[in-house]
Amino acid sequence: MGRVLSRWSRKGRRRLWTDTGEIHEERDLKGRAEGETHSAPGHPALTRVLREHIDDERLKPRDLLFQGKNGGILAGLVIRRAWRGARKAVLPPHVFESPTGRRVYDNRHTRLTKWLNDGIPPAQVADWAGNSVPVLLATYARCVDGQLPDLKRRLEATGDLPERPDAG
């Protein structure tokens, strides 16, 4: 009985993420006007691969990038299996067994953290992520690391206080 409730609970939570109660829903971006889109940078090599896939498959603007049976939404189980196989193929066993990149969604967290650590302004990162700055910083401020030496150097580069005139 506990296992069934646990499974139902997990599935039920996913359905709470949509306005319709369905597992998937077609809707505009959250917090954006109807039909509005936004862009985010991608690695040039990945962008090339995706553009080739789009050309090879003759995809149109509203088509799904990767399709399941009969052109529909790709099943989550298929995505998770492919992701697990890809991780296993490229990661050392100790990293594969760790939480690192265990879920596809973890890539989003990794990318946003990297952008912040690279010094990209939070307002720009939030825009690319489709978040507000307060949401971004509430989630990622603890992940920003390694910027202190650069910030100290920049503060020191502003120069000292001007010399005081002699009181004489």
PDB file of C-alpha atoms in Angstrom:
ATOM      1  CA  MET A   1       0.000   0.000   0.000  1.00  0.00           C
ATOM      2  CA  GLY A   2       2.798   2.448   0.882  1.00  0.00           C
ATOM      3  CA  ARG A   3       4.551   1.884  -2.441  1.00  0.00           C
ATOM      4  CA  VAL A   4       1.378   2.519  -4.417  1.00  0.00           C
ATOM      5  CA  LEU A   5       0.746   5.765  -2.535  1.00  0.00           C
ATOM      6  CA  SER A   6       4.364   6.759  -3.045  1.00  0.00           C
ATOM      7  CA  ARG A   7       4.122   6.197  -6.808  1.00  0.00           C
ATOM      8  CA  TRP A   8       0.786   7.995  -7.002  1.00  0.00           C
ATOM      9  CA  SER A   9       2.158  10.844  -4.936  1.00  0.00           C
ATOM     10  CA  ARG A  10       5.150  11.242  -7.244  1.00  0.00           C
ATOM     11  CA  LYS A  11       2.948  11.150 -10.349  1.00  0.00           C
ATOM     12  CA  GLY A  12       0.439  13.453  -8.668  1.00  0.00           C
ATOM     13  CA  ARG A  13       3.128  16.061  -7.969  1.00  0.00           C
ATOM     14  CA  ARG A  14       4.111  16.165 -11.638  1.00  0.00           C
ATOM     15  CA  ARG A  15       0.500  16.748 -12.567  1.00  0.00           C
ATOM     16  CA  LEU A  16       0.356  19.660 -10.124  1.00  0.00           C
ATOM     17  CA  TRP A  17       3.016  21.417 -12.218  1.00  0.00           C
ATOM     18  CA  THR A  18       0.507  21.980 -15.012  1.00  0.00           C
ATOM     19  CA  ASP A  19      -2.598  24.139 -15.023  1.00  0.00           C
ATOM     20  CA  THR A  20      -4.675  21.370 -16.597  1.00  0.00           C
ATOM     21  CA  GLY A  21      -3.687  18.505 -14.284  1.00  0.00           C
ATOM     22  CA  GLU A  22      -2.316  16.608 -17.283  1.00  0.00           C
ATOM     23  CA  ILE A  23       1.299  15.441 -17.389  1.00  0.00           C
ATOM     24  CA  HIS A  24       1.994  17.759 -20.367  1.00  0.00           C
ATOM     25  CA  GLU A  25       0.270  20.899 -21.543  1.00  0.00           C
ATOM     26  CA  GLU A  26       0.769  23.208 -24.481  1.00  0.00           C
ATOM     27  CA  ARG A  27       0.987  26.796 -23.277  1.00  0.00           C
ATOM     28  CA  ASP A  28       2.967  29.991 -23.664  1.00  0.00           C
ATOM     29  CA  LEU A  29       6.023  30.700 -21.517  1.00  0.00           C
ATOM     30  CA  LYS A  30       5.297  31.509 -17.878  1.00  0.00           C
ATOM     31  CA  GLY A  31       5.390  35.216 -17.075  1.00  0.00           C
ATOM     32  CA  ARG A  32       5.504  36.197 -20.748  1.00  0.00           C
ATOM     33  CA  ALA A  33       2.931  37.673 -23.093  1.00  0.00           C
ATOM     34  CA  GLU A  34       1.013  35.344 -25.378  1.00  0.00           C
ATOM     35  CA  GLY A  35       3.231  34.209 -28.245  1.00  0.00           C
ATOM     36  CA  GLU A  36       6.350  35.819 -26.764  1.00  0.00           C
ATOM     37  CA  THR A  37       9.596  33.875 -26.940  1.00  0.00           C
ATOM     38  CA  HIS A  38      13.062  34.344 -25.514  1.00  0.00           C
ATOM     39  CA  SER A  39      16.527  33.369 -26.602  1.00  0.00           C
ATOM     40  CA  ALA A  40      19.393  31.895 -24.640  1.00  0.00           C
ATOM     41  CA  PRO A  41      22.917  31.290 -25.889  1.00  0.00           C
ATOM     42  CA  GLY A  42      24.024  27.790 -26.740  1.00  0.00           C
ATOM     43  CA  HIS A  43      27.432  26.284 -27.332  1.00  0.00           C
ATOM     44  CA  PRO A  44      28.324  26.668 -31.032  1.00  0.00           C
ATOM     45  CA  ALA A  45      29.036  22.933 -31.479  1.00  0.00           C
ATOM     46  CA  LEU A  46      25.674  21.952 -29.954  1.00  0.00           C
ATOM     47  CA  THR A  47      23.906  24.615 -31.997  1.00  0.00           C
ATOM     48  CA  ARG A  48      25.453  23.169 -35.174  1.00  0.00           C
ATOM     49  CA  VAL A  49      24.273  19.640 -34.273  1.00  0.00           C
ATOM     50  CA  LEU A  50      20.748  20.849 -33.502  1.00  0.00           C
ATOM     51  CA  ARG A  51      20.529  22.871 -36.723  1.00  0.00           C
ATOM     52  CA  GLU A  52      21.667  19.837 -38.729  1.00  0.00           C
ATOM     53  CA  HIS A  53      18.993  17.734 -37.005  1.00  0.00           C
ATOM     54  CA  ILE A  54      16.342  20.365 -37.805  1.00  0.00           C
ATOM     55  CA  ASP A  55      17.436  20.432 -41.462  1.00  0.00           C
ATOM     56  CA  ASP A  56      17.682  16.624 -41.745  1.00  0.00           C
ATOM     57  CA  GLU A  57      14.205  16.144 -40.264  1.00  0.00           C
ATOM     58  CA  ARG A  58      12.761  19.134 -42.196  1.00  0.00           C
ATOM     59  CA  LEU A  59      11.270  20.482 -38.968  1.00  0.00           C
ATOM     60  CA  LYS A  60       9.050  23.536 -38.999  1.00  0.00           C
ATOM     61  CA  PRO A  61       9.008  26.234 -36.272  1.00  0.00           C
ATOM     62  CA  ARG A  62       6.206  24.630 -34.174  1.00  0.00           C
ATOM     63  CA  ASP A  63       7.441  21.029 -34.602  1.00  0.00           C
ATOM     64  CA  LEU A  64       8.923  19.095 -31.693  1.00  0.00           C
ATOM     65  CA  LEU A  65      12.703  18.861 -31.832  1.00  0.00           C
ATOM     66  CA  PHE A  66      12.640  15.201 -30.761  1.00  0.00           C
ATOM     67  CA  GLN A  67       9.450  13.246 -31.306  1.00  0.00           C
ATOM     68  CA  GLY A  68       7.958  10.128 -29.822  1.00  0.00           C
ATOM     69  CA  LYS A  69       5.706   7.611 -31.493  1.00  0.00           C
ATOM     70  CA  ASN A  70       3.490   9.081 -34.193  1.00  0.00           C
ATOM     71  CA  GLY A  71       5.225  12.465 -33.908  1.00  0.00           C
ATOM     72  CA  GLY A  72       3.999  13.129 -30.365  1.00  0.00           C
ATOM     73  CA  ILE A  73       5.833  14.087 -27.200  1.00  0.00           C
ATOM     74  CA  LEU A  74       8.808  11.868 -26.434  1.00  0.00           C
ATOM     75  CA  ALA A  75       8.069   9.754 -23.360  1.00  0.00           C
ATOM     76  CA  GLY A  76       9.910  10.745 -20.189  1.00  0.00           C
ATOM     77  CA  LEU A  77      11.075   7.160 -19.723  1.00  0.00           C
ATOM     78  CA  VAL A  78      12.768   7.231 -23.148  1.00  0.00           C
ATOM     79  CA  ILE A  79      14.540  10.475 -22.272  1.00  0.00           C
ATOM     80  CA  ARG A  80      15.677   9.171 -18.867  1.00  0.00           C
ATOM     81  CA  ARG A  81      17.007   5.910 -20.391  1.00  0.00           C
ATOM     82  CA  ALA A  82      18.912   7.784 -23.108  1.00  0.00           C
ATOM     83  CA  TRP A  83      20.326  10.223 -20.558  1.00  0.00           C
ATOM     84  CA  ARG A  84      21.427   7.421 -18.244  1.00  0.00           C
ATOM     85  CA  GLY A  85      23.106   5.618 -21.154  1.00  0.00           C
ATOM     86  CA  ALA A  86      24.905   8.784 -22.266  1.00  0.00           C
ATOM     87  CA  ARG A  87      26.147   9.488 -18.716  1.00  0.00           C
ATOM     88  CA  LYS A  88      27.345   5.912 -18.337  1.00  0.00           C
ATOM     89  CA  ALA A  89      29.190   6.078 -21.672  1.00  0.00           C
ATOM     90  CA  VAL A  90      31.169   9.234 -20.878  1.00  0.00           C
ATOM     91  CA  LEU A  91      31.556   9.495 -17.092  1.00  0.00           C
ATOM     92  CA  PRO A  92      33.986   7.633 -14.860  1.00  0.00           C
ATOM     93  CA  PRO A  93      32.121   5.141 -12.624  1.00  0.00           C
ATOM     94  CA  HIS A  94      32.495   7.220  -9.437  1.00  0.00           C
ATOM     95  CA  VAL A  95      30.976  10.282 -11.156  1.00  0.00           C
ATOM     96  CA  PHE A  96      28.244   8.203 -12.824  1.00  0.00           C
ATOM     97  CA  GLU A  97      27.224   6.846  -9.389  1.00  0.00           C
ATOM     98  CA  SER A  98      27.222  10.357  -7.871  1.00  0.00           C
ATOM     99  CA  PRO A  99      24.322  12.821  -8.129  1.00  0.00           C
ATOM    100  CA  THR A 100      26.260  14.842 -10.748  1.00  0.00           C
ATOM    101  CA  GLY A 101      23.981  15.336 -13.740  1.00  0.00           C
ATOM    102  CA  ARG A 102      21.687  12.522 -12.673  1.00  0.00           C
ATOM    103  CA  ARG A 103      18.644  14.277 -14.144  1.00  0.00           C
ATOM    104  CA  VAL A 104      18.529  16.034 -17.519  1.00  0.00           C
ATOM    105  CA  TYR A 105      17.205  19.114 -15.685  1.00  0.00           C
ATOM    106  CA  ASP A 106      20.489  19.255 -13.706  1.00  0.00           C
ATOM    107  CA  ASN A 107      22.073  20.671 -16.876  1.00  0.00           C
ATOM    108  CA  ARG A 108      19.999  23.816 -16.412  1.00  0.00           C
ATOM    109  CA  HIS A 109      21.363  24.272 -12.901  1.00  0.00           C
ATOM    110  CA  THR A 110      24.907  23.643 -14.106  1.00  0.00           C
ATOM    111  CA  ARG A 111      24.606  26.171 -16.934  1.00  0.00           C
ATOM    112  CA  LEU A 112      23.065  28.920 -14.775  1.00  0.00           C
ATOM    113  CA  THR A 113      25.670  28.403 -12.055  1.00  0.00           C
ATOM    114  CA  LYS A 114      28.475  28.529 -14.640  1.00  0.00           C
ATOM    115  CA  TRP A 115      27.165  31.752 -16.156  1.00  0.00           C
ATOM    116  CA  LEU A 116      26.993  33.376 -12.708  1.00  0.00           C
ATOM    117  CA  ASN A 117      30.475  32.120 -11.813  1.00  0.00           C
ATOM    118  CA  ASP A 118      31.793  33.482 -15.109  1.00  0.00           C
ATOM    119  CA  GLY A 119      30.631  36.930 -14.007  1.00  0.00           C
ATOM    120  CA  ILE A 120      27.662  37.311 -16.328  1.00  0.00           C
ATOM    121  CA  PRO A 121      25.331  39.814 -14.652  1.00  0.00           C
ATOM    122  CA  PRO A 122      22.421  38.165 -12.787  1.00  0.00           C
ATOM    123  CA  ALA A 123      19.865  40.209 -14.745  1.00  0.00           C
ATOM    124  CA  GLN A 124      21.182  38.721 -18.019  1.00  0.00           C
ATOM    125  CA  VAL A 125      21.307  35.167 -16.631  1.00  0.00           C
ATOM    126  CA  ALA A 126      17.758  35.546 -15.272  1.00  0.00           C
ATOM    127  CA  ASP A 127      16.528  36.729 -18.675  1.00  0.00           C
ATOM    128  CA  TRP A 128      18.157  33.794 -20.476  1.00  0.00           C
ATOM    129  CA  ALA A 129      16.733  31.387 -17.897  1.00  0.00           C
ATOM    130  CA  GLY A 130      13.244  32.872 -18.011  1.00  0.00           C
ATOM    131  CA  ASN A 131      13.410  33.717 -14.296  1.00  0.00           C
ATOM    132  CA  SER A 132      13.251  36.882 -12.286  1.00  0.00           C
ATOM    133  CA  VAL A 133      16.473  38.097 -10.654  1.00  0.00           C
ATOM    134  CA  PRO A 134      15.102  37.445  -7.106  1.00  0.00           C
ATOM    135  CA  VAL A 135      14.209  33.841  -8.024  1.00  0.00           C
ATOM    136  CA  LEU A 136      17.590  33.316  -9.685  1.00  0.00           C
ATOM    137  CA  LEU A 137      19.552  34.679  -6.727  1.00  0.00           C
ATOM    138  CA  ALA A 138      17.434  32.860  -4.153  1.00  0.00           C
ATOM    139  CA  THR A 139      18.281  29.613  -5.938  1.00  0.00           C
ATOM    140  CA  TYR A 140      21.864  30.167  -7.096  1.00  0.00           C
ATOM    141  CA  ALA A 141      23.549  32.807  -4.880  1.00  0.00           C
ATOM    142  CA  ARG A 142      25.090  30.058  -2.716  1.00  0.00           C
ATOM    143  CA  CYS A 143      26.592  28.445  -5.831  1.00  0.00           C
ATOM    144  CA  VAL A 144      28.605  31.466  -6.957  1.00  0.00           C
ATOM    145  CA  ASP A 145      32.237  30.749  -6.251  1.00  0.00           C
ATOM    146  CA  GLY A 146      35.693  31.889  -7.285  1.00  0.00           C
ATOM    147  CA  GLN A 147      34.947  35.536  -7.991  1.00  0.00           C
ATOM    148  CA  LEU A 148      36.433  37.018  -4.815  1.00  0.00           C
ATOM    149  CA  PRO A 149      40.042  37.384  -6.090  1.00  0.00           C
ATOM    150  CA  ASP A 150      38.815  39.209  -9.216  1.00  0.00           C
ATOM    151  CA  LEU A 151      36.505  41.444  -7.185  1.00  0.00           C
ATOM    152  CA  LYS A 152      39.348  42.338  -4.784  1.00  0.00           C
ATOM    153  CA  ARG A 153      41.640  43.124  -7.735  1.00  0.00           C
ATOM    154  CA  ARG A 154      38.974  45.380  -9.241  1.00  0.00           C
ATOM    155  CA  LEU A 155      38.438  47.178  -5.925  1.00  0.00           C
ATOM    156  CA  GLU A 156      42.172  47.733  -5.506  1.00  0.00           C
ATOM    157  CA  ALA A 157      42.466  49.006  -9.085  1.00  0.00           C
ATOM    158  CA  THR A 158      40.176  51.917  -8.279  1.00  0.00           C
ATOM    159  CA  GLY A 159      43.100  53.528  -6.446  1.00  0.00           C
ATOM    160  CA  ASP A 160      43.708  54.916  -3.027  1.00  0.00           C
ATOM    161  CA  LEU A 161      42.119  57.918  -1.400  1.00  0.00           C
ATOM    162  CA  PRO A 162      43.552  61.243  -2.540  1.00  0.00           C
ATOM    163  CA  GLU A 163      46.421  62.643  -0.516  1.00  0.00           C
ATOM    164  CA  ARG A 164      45.346  64.934   2.293  1.00  0.00           C
ATOM    165  CA  PRO A 165      46.425  68.513   1.883  1.00  0.00           C
ATOM    166  CA  ASP A 166      48.970  69.577   4.455  1.00  0.00           C
ATOM    167  CA  ALA A 167      47.336  71.148   7.446  1.00  0.00           C
ATOM    168  CA  GLY A 168      50.323  73.555   7.638  1.00  0.00           C
TER     169      GLY A 168
END
